[in-house]
Coordinates of C-alpha atoms in Angstrom, one line a residue:
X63 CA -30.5 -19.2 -30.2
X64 CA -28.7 -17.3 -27.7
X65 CA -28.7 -18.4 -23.8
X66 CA -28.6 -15.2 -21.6
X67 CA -28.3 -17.3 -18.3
X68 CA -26.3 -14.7 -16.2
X69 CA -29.0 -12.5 -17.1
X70 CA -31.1 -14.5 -14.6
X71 CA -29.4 -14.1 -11.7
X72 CA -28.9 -10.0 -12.7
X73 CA -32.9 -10.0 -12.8
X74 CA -32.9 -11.9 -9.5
X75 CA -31.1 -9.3 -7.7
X76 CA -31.9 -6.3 -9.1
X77 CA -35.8 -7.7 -7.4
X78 CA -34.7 -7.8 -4.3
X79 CA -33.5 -5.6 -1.8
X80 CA -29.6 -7.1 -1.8
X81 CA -28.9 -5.3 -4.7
X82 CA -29.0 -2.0 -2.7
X83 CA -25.4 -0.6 -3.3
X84 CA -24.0 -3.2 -5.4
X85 CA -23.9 -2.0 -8.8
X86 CA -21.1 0.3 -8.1
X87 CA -17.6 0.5 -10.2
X88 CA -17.8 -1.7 -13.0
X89 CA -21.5 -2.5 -13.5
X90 CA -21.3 -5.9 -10.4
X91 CA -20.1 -7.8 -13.2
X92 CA -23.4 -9.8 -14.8
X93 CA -22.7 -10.7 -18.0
X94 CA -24.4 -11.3 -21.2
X95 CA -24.6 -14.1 -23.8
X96 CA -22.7 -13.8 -27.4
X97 CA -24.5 -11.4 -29.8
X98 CA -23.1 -9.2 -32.4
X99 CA -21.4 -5.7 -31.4
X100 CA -23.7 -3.3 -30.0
X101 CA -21.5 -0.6 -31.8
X102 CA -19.5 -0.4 -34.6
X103 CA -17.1 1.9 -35.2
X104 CA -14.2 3.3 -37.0
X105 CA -13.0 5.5 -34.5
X106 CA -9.1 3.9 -34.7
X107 CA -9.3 5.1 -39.0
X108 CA -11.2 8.8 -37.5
X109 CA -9.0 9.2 -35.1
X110 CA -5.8 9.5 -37.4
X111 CA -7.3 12.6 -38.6
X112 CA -7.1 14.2 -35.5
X113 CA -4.1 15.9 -34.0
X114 CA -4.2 14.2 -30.9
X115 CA -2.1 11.7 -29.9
X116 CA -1.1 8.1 -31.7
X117 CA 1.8 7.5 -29.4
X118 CA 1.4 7.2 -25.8
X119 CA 3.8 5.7 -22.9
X120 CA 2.2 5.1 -20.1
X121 CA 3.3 4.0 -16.7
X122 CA 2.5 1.0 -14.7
X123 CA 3.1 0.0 -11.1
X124 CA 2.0 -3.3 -11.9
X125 CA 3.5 -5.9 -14.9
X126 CA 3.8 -8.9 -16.6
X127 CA 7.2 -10.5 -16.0
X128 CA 6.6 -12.8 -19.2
X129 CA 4.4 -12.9 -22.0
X130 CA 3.3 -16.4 -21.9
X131 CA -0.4 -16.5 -22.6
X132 CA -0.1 -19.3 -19.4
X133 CA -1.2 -17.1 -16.7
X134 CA -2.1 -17.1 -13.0
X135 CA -5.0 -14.7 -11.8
X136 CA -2.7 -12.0 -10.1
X137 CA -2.4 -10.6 -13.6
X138 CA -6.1 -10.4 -15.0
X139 CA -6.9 -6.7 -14.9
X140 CA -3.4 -5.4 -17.1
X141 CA -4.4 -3.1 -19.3
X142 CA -2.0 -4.4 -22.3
X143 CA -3.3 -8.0 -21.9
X144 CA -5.7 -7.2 -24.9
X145 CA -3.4 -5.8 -26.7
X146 CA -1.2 -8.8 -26.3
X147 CA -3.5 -11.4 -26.5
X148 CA -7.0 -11.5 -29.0
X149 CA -9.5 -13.8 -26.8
X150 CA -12.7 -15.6 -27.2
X151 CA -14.7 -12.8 -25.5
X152 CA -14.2 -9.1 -24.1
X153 CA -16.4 -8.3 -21.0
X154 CA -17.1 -4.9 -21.3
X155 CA -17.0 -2.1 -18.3
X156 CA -20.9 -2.8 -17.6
X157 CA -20.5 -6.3 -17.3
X158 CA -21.7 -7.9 -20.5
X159 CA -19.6 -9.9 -22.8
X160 CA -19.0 -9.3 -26.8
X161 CA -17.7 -11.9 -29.5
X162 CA -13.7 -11.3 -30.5
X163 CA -12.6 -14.6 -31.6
X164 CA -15.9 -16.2 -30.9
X165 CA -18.7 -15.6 -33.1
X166 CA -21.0 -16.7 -31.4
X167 CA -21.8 -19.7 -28.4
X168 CA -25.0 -20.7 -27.2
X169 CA -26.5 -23.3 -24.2
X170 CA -27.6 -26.9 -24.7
X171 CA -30.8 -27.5 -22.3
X172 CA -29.1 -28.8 -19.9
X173 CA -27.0 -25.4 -19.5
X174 CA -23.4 -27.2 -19.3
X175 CA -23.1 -27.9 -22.6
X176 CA -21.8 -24.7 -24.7
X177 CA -21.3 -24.9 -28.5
X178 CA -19.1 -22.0 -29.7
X179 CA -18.4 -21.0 -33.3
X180 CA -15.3 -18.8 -34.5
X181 CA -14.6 -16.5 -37.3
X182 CA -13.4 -18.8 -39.7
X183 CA -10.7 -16.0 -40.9
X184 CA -8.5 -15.6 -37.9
X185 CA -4.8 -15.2 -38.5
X186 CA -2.2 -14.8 -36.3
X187 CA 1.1 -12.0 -37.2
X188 CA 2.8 -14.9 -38.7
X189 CA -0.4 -15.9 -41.0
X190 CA -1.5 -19.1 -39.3
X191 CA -5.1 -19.9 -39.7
X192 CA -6.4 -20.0 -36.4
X193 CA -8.8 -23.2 -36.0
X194 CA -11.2 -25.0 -33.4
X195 CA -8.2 -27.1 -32.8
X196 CA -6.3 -24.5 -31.2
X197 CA -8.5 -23.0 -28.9
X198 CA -9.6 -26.8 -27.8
X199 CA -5.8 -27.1 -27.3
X200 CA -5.6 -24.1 -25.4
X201 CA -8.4 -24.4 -22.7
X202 CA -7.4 -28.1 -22.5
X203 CA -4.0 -27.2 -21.3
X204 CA -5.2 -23.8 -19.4
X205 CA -7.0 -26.5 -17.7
X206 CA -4.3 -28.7 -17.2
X207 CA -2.0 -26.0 -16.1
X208 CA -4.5 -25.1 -13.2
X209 CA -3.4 -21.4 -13.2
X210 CA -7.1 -20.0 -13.2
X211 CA -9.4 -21.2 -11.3
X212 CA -12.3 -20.2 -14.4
X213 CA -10.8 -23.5 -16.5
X214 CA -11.4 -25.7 -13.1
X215 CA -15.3 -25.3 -14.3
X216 CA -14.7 -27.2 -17.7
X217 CA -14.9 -30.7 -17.8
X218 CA -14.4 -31.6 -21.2
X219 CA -13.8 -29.5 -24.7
X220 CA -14.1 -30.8 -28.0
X221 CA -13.6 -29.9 -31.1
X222 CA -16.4 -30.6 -33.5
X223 CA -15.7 -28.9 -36.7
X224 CA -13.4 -26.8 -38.4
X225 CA -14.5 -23.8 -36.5
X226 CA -16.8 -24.9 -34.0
X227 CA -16.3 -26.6 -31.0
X228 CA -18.2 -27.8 -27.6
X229 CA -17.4 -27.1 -24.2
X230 CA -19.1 -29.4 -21.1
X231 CA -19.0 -27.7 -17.9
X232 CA -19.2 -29.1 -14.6
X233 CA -22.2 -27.0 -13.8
X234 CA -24.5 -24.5 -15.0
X235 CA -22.6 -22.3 -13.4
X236 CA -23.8 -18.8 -14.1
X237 CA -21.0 -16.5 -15.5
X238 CA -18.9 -19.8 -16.0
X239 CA -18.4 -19.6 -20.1
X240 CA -18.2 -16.0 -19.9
X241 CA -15.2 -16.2 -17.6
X242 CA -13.8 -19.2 -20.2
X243 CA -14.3 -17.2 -22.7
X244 CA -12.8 -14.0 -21.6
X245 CA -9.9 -15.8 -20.2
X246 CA -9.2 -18.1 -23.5
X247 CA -5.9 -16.3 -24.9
X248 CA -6.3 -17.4 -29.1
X249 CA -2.7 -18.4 -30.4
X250 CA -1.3 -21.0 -32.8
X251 CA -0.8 -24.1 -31.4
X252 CA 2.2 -24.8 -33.8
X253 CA 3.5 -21.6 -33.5
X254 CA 3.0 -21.5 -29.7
X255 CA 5.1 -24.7 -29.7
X256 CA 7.6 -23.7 -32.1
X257 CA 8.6 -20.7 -30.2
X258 CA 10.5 -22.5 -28.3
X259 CA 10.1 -21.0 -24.9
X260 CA 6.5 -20.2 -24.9
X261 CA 6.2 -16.8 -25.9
X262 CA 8.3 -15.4 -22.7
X263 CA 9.8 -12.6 -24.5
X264 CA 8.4 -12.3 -27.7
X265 CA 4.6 -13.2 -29.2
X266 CA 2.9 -14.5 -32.1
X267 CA 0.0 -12.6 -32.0
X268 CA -4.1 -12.8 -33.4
X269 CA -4.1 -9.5 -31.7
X270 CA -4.2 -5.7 -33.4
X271 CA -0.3 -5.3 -32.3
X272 CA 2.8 -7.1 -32.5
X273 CA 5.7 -6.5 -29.6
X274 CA 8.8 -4.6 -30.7
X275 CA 10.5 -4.3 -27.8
X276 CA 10.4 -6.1 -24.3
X277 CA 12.9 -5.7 -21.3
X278 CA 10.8 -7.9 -18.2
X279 CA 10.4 -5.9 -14.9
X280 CA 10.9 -3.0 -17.2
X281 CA 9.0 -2.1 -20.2
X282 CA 7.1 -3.1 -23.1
X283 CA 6.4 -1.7 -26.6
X284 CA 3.6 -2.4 -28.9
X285 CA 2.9 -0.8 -32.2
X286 CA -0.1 -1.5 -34.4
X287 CA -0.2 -4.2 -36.9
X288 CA -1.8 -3.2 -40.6
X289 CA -2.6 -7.5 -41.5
X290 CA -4.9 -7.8 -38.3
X291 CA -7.0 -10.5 -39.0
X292 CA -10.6 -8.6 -38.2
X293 CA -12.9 -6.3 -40.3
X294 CA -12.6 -3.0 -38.0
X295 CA -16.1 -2.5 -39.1
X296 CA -17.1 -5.3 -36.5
X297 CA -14.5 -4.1 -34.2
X298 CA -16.8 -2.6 -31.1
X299 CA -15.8 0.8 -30.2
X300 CA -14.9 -0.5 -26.7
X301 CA -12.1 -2.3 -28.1
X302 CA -10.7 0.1 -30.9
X303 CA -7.1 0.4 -31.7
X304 CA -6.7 4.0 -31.9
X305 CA -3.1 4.5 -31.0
X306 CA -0.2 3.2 -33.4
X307 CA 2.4 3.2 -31.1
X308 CA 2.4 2.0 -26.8
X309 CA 5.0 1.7 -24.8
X310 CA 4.6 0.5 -21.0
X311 CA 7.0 1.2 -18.7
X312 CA 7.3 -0.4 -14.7
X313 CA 7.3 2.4 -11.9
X314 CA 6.5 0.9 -8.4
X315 CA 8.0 3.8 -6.5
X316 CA 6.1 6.3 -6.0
X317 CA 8.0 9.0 -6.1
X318 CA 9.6 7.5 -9.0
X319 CA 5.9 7.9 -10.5
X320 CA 5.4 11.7 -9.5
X321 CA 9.1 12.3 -11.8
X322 CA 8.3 10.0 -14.6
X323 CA 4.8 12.8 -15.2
X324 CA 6.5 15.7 -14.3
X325 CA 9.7 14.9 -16.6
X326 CA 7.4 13.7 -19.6
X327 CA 8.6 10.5 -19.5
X328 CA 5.9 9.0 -19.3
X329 CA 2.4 10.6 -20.6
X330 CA 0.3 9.0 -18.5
X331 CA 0.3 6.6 -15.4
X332 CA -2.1 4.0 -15.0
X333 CA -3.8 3.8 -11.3
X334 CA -1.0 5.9 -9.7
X335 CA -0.3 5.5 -5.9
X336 CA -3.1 7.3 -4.3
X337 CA -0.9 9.2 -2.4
X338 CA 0.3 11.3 -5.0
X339 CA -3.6 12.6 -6.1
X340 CA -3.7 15.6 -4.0
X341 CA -0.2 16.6 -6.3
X342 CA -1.7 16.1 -9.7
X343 CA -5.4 16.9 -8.9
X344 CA -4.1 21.1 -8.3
X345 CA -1.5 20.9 -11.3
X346 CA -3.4 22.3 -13.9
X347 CA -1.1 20.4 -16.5
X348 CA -2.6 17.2 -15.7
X349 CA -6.2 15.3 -14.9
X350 CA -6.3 13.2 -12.2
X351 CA -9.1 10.7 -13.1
X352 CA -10.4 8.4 -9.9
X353 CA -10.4 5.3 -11.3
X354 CA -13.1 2.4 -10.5
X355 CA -10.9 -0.6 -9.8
X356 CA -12.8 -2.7 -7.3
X357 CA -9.6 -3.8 -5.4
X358 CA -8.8 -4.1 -2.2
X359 CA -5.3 -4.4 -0.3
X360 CA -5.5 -8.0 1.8
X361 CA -3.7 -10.3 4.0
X362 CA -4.6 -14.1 3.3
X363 CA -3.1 -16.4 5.7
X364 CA -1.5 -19.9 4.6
X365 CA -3.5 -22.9 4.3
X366 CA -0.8 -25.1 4.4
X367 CA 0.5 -27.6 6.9
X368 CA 4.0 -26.4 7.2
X369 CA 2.9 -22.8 8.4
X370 CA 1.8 -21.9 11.9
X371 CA -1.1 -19.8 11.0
X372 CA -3.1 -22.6 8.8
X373 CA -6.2 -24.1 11.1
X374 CA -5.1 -21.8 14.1
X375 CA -7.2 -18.8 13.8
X376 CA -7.0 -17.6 16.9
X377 CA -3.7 -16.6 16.3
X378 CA -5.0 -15.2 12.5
X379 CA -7.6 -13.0 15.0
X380 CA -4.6 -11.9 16.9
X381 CA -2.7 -10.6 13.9
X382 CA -5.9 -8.8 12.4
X383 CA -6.5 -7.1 15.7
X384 CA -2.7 -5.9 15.9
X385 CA -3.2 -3.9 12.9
X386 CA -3.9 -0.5 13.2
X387 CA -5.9 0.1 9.8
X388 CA -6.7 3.6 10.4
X389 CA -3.2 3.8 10.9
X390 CA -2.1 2.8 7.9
X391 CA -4.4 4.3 5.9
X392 CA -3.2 7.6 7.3
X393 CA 0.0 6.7 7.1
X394 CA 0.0 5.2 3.8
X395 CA -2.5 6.1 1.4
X396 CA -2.6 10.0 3.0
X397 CA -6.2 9.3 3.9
X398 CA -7.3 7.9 0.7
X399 CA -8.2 4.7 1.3
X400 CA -11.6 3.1 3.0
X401 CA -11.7 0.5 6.2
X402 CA -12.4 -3.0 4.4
X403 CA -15.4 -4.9 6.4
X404 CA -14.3 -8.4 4.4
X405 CA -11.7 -10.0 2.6
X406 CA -13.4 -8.7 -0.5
X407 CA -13.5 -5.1 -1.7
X408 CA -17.0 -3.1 -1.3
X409 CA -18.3 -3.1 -4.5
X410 CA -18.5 -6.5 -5.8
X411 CA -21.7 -8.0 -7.4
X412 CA -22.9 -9.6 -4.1
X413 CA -21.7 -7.5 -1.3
X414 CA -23.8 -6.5 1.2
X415 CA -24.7 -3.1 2.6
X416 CA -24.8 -4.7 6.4
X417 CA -21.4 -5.9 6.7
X418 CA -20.3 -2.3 7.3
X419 CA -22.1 -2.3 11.0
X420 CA -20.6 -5.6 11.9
X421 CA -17.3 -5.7 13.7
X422 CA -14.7 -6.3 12.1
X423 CA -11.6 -7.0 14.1
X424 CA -10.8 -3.1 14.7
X425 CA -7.6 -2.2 15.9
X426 CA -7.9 -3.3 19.5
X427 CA -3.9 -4.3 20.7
X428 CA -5.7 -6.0 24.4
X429 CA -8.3 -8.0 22.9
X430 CA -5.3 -8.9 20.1
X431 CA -2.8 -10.2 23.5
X432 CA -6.5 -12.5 24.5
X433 CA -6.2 -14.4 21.4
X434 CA -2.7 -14.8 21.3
X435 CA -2.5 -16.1 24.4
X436 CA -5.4 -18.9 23.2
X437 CA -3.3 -19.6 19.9
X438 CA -0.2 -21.1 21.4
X439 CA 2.2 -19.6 19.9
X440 CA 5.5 -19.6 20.7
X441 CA 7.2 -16.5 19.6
X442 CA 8.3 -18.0 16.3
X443 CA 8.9 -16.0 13.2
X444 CA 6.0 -15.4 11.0
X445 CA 6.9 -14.8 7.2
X446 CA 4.8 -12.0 5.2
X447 CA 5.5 -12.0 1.3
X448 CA 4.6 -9.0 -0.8
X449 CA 5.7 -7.3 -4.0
X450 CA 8.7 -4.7 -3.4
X451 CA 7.6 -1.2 -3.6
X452 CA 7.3 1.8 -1.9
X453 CA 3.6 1.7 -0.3
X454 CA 3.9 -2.3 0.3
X455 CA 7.6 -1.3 2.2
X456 CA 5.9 1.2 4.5
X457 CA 3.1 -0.7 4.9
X458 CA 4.5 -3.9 5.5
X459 CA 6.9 -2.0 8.1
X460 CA 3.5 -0.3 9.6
X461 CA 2.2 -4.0 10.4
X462 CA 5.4 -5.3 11.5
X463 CA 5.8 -2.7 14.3
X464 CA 2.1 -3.3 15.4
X465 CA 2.2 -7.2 15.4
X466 CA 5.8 -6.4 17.6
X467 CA 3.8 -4.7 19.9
X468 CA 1.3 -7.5 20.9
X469 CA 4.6 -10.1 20.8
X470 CA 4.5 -11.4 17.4
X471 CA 7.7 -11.3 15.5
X472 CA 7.0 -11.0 11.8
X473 CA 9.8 -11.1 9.3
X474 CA 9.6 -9.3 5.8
X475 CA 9.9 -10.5 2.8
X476 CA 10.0 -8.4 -0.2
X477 CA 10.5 -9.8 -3.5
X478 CA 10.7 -8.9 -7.2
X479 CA 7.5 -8.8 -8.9
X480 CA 8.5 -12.3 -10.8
X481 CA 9.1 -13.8 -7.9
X482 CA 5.9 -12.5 -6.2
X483 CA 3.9 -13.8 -8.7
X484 CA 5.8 -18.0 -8.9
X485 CA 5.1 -17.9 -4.9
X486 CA 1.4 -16.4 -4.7
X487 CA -0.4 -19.7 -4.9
X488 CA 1.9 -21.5 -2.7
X489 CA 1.5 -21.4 1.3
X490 CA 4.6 -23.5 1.7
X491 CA 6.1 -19.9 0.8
X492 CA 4.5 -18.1 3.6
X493 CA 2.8 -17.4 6.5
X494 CA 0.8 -14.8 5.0
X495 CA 0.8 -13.0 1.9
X496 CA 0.0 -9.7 1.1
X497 CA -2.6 -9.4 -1.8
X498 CA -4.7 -6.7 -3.8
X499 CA -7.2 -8.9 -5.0
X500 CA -10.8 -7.8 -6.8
X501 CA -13.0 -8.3 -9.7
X502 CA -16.2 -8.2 -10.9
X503 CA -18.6 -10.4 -8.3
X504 CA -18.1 -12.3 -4.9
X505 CA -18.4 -16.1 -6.5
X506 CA -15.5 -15.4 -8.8
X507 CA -13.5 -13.6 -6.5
X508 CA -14.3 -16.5 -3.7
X509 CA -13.4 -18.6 -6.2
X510 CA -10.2 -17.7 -6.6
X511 CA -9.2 -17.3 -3.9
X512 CA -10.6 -20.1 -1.7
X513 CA -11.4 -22.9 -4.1
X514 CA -9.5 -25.9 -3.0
X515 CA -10.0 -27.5 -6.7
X516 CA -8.9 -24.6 -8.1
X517 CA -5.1 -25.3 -8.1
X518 CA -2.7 -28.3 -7.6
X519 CA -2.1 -27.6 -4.3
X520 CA -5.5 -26.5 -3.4
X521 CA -7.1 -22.9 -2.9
X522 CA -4.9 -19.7 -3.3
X523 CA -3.2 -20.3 0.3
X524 CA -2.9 -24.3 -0.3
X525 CA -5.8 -24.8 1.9
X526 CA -7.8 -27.6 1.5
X527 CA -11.3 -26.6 3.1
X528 CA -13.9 -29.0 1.0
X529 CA -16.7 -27.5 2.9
X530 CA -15.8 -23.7 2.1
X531 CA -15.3 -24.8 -1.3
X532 CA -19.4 -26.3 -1.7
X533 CA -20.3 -23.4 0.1
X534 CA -19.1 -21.7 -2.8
X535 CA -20.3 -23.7 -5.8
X536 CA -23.9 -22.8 -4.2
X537 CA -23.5 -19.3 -4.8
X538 CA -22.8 -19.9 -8.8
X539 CA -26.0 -20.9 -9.8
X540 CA -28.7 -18.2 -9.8
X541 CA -31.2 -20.3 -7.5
X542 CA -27.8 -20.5 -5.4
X543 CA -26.9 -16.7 -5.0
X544 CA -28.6 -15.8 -1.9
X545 CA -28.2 -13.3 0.9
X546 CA -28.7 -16.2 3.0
X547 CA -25.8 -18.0 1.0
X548 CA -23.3 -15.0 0.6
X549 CA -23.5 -14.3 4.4
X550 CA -22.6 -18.1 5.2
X551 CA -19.7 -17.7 3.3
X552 CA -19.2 -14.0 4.7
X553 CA -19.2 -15.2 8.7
X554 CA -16.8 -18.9 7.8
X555 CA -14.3 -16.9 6.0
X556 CA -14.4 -14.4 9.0
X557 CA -14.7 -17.0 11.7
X558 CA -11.6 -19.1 10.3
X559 CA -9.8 -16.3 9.5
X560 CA -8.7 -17.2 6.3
X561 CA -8.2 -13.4 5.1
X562 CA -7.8 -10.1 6.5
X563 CA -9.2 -7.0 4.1
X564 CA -7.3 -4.0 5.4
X565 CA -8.3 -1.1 3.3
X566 CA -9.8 -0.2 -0.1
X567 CA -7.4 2.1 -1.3
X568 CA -9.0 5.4 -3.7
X569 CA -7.4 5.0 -7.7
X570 CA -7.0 7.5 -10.2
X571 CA -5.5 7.1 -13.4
X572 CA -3.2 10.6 -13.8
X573 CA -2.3 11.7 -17.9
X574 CA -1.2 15.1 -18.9
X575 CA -3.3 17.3 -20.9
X576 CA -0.9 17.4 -23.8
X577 CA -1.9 14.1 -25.2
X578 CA -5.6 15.5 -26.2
X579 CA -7.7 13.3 -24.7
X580 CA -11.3 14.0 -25.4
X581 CA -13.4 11.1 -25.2
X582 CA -12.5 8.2 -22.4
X583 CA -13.5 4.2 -23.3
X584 CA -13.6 2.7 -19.3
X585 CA -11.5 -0.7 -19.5
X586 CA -13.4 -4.0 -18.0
X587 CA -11.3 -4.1 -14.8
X588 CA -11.5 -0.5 -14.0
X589 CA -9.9 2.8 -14.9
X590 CA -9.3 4.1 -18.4
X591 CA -8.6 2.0 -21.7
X592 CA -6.1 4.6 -23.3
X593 CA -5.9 2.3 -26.6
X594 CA -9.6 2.3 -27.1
X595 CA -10.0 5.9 -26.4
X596 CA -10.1 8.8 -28.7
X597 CA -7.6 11.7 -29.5
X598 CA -7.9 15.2 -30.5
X599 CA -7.8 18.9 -30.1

């Protein structure tokens, strides 16, 4: 039988009154046990009757350097991950989570212990029988790798038949095997390891499409495979392959963006800078669709030793009052962005309605000069990483003049997206880094980011903060996730200054009329699955 446990704490707040506001964007993110499709389709076989499109290349401003299946978290919400990758479990835009891989799972009594059964017909694009032995191998090692915090919550997987196997969380954790699940890429073992350089350029995929091209930091092309391993009758419509053909191409500059659209070079651009709506929502040639993306753009200050800003947060206080937010939200986003009233976006299962009367370290240069005159510092060089692009440049060069202003000199520095991504999780790197960071509910995303378990060198920042990190773990059971608990964690985060949220920037997803879009599927992370969706005249 079938253990709905994050269907508990769903019930629990939809009761009471924190639930006011929350269920905005993607659903809030509570998720469902296995259970078979709740629709099945054939749309991707109906849709080749139509004359809308099969080919589409669609631009990114965001990308996966390589295609190991060994990820970090920066990377979770890209829309060709799926196409890459089959995994245990898809979590769906409302929040619940359907079999791929896995047929099925269900609890133990004691709610750690999951036994999960897979289709027993599984093939990858090379023919290799996919088995229990290879997803044991490949949460074991996701574990071992310590990339995502999600494989922290195992402690122990076993394989107890051909096609079943059981997985012993550290807790009953609600959401816990969901986010297993939905993070457990399914490859060959033998083939993974025969490759030779894990999958960085090319794949050996259980998933509908095989990579025929791929140029990293540039662009990626997929086409359909006709030997996928999976019935399409069981395929739910949410996930159906309806395009033969995808090509992905990188665009971080904007203006880059606005050409590649207008030129036709690229049919449609995924979460396009937010300054260029206004130009594509009166050009009658294209739809400008807001997208949902519960993201927000962030400044998390290092944890570790080496940096001047870990355990001072006075001078963390002084940086966040430096910043002009209403400045650069004017300056960057043209207005179309919303003041951030916490280190995580508005939105998220959890968040709550009162945090938007607090204060929140408005722009306020005197009151900045106070606490940098408590911190101690010395007029040494702060370091801020961030992806290169256009809006990180300006913005970047926004909060450099103000932090000038009060007498902090900050240096920039702006890296290739590859390099970005290696650095993230390592405070030695930085004194700061600049992050868009989301997701589904404010235990995961606390998780990630401030879970001093969750990675070798402890949280996101390499902090080591044991307490924040029980405070935490509370909030993942259902008993646990409390307003009382959520605003503990909401007033220590904010009181160590461990983040900064600046603004919650407005999404749309821009694609030109041409292509014949006529019924959208919403992708789990926000915005527009363009694979899943249908075609037509």
């Amino acid at each position: 039988m079938m253990r709905n446990g994050p269907k508990k704490i769903l019930a629990l707040l939809l009761s009471g009154s924190m639930m006011a506001g929350l269920l905005t964007g993607c659903g809030g993110g509570a998720n469902t046990a296995g259970s078979e499709p709740a629709a099945k389709t054939k749309a991707a076989s109906d849709a080749a009757d139509t004359a809308g499109a099969t080919e589409l290349t669609i631009g990114m401003s965001t990308t996966w350097e390589t295609l190991t299946p060994f990820r970090n978290m920066s990377s979770y919400s890209i829309l060709y991950g799926r196409m890459l990758y089959d995994t245990l479990a898809y979590r769906m835009a409302d929040g619940s989570v359907i079999p791929v891989v896995a047929k099925e799972w269900s609890a133990e009594e004691d709610g750690k212990t999951w036994n999960i059964e897979i289709y027993d017909y599984v093939k990858d694009s090379a023919g290799n029988q996919i088995t229990a032995s290879d997803i044991v191998w490949m949460i074991g090692e996701q574990k071992n790798r310590a990339l995502k915090p999600a494989f922290n919550r195992v402690q122990s997987v076993e394989q107890t038949g051909d096609y079943t196997l059981k997985v012993v969380m550290k807790e009953d954790i609600v959401g816990s095997i969901e986010n297993v699940l939905q993070h457990t890429y399914v490859v060959s073992q033998a083939a993974f390891e025969a490759s030779g350089d894990e999958f960085v350029s090319n794949v050996v995929s259980t998933s509908p499409y095989k990579v025929t091209n791929f140029v990293s930091g540039s662009s990626l092309t997929l086409e359909k495979r006709d030997d996928y391993w999976q019935d399409e009758a069981l395929i739910d419509r949410v996930m159906a392959n309806n395009l033969d053909k995808v090509t992905f191409k990188y665009i971080s500059e904007s203006s880059q963006q606005q050409i590649a659209l207008e030129t036709g070079e690229v049919n449609v651009f995924a979460t396009i800078d937010s300054s260029l709506m206004p130009t594509f929502e009166e050009n009658s040639q294209f739809v400008a669709a807001p997208s949902n993306y519960l993201i927000g753009n962030e400044l998390f200050f290092s944890g570790h030793e080496s940096s001047p800003l870990a355990n001072n947060p006075d001078l963390c206080k002084a940086i966040a009052y430096a910043i002009d937010e209403q400045g650069i939200i004017d300056g960057v986003y043209g207005g179309l962005a919303a003041r951030m009233y916490d280190a995580a976006p508005y939105g998220l299962l959890g968040y709550q309605e009162s945090w938007k009367t607090e204060e929140y370290y408005s722009y306020d240069p005197e009151k900045a000069k106070e606490y940098l005159a408590k911190s101690g510092y010395q007029g040494e060089e702060l370091v801020v990483l961030a992806s290169n692009s256009t809006r990180n440049n300006r913005m970047l060069t926004m909060i450099q003049a103000y932090l000038l202003d009060v007498g902090i000199n900050l240096k920039l520095n702006l890296v290739d997206r590859a390099l970005y991504t290696a650095s993230l999780t390592d405070g030695s790197a930085y004194d700061m880094v600049q992050v868009s960071a989301g997701g589904n509910d404010l235990p995961s995303f606390w998780g990630n980011r401030f879970d001093c378990n969750a990675y070798e060198s402890g949280d996101a920042t390499s902090r080591k903060d044991e307490t924040l990190t029980d405070m935490i773990y509370s909030t993942w059971t259902s008993e646990g996730f409390t307003e009382e608990n959520i605003n503990a964690i909401h007033d220590y985060v904010n009181e160590h200054m461990y983040a900064y949220g600046i603004c919650q920037p407005m999404t749309a997803d821009v694609y030109s009329t041409s292509i014949g879009l006529n019924e959208k599927m919403m992708y789990w992370a926000g915005g527009i699955d363009f694979i899943a969706s249908t075609y037509g005249q």
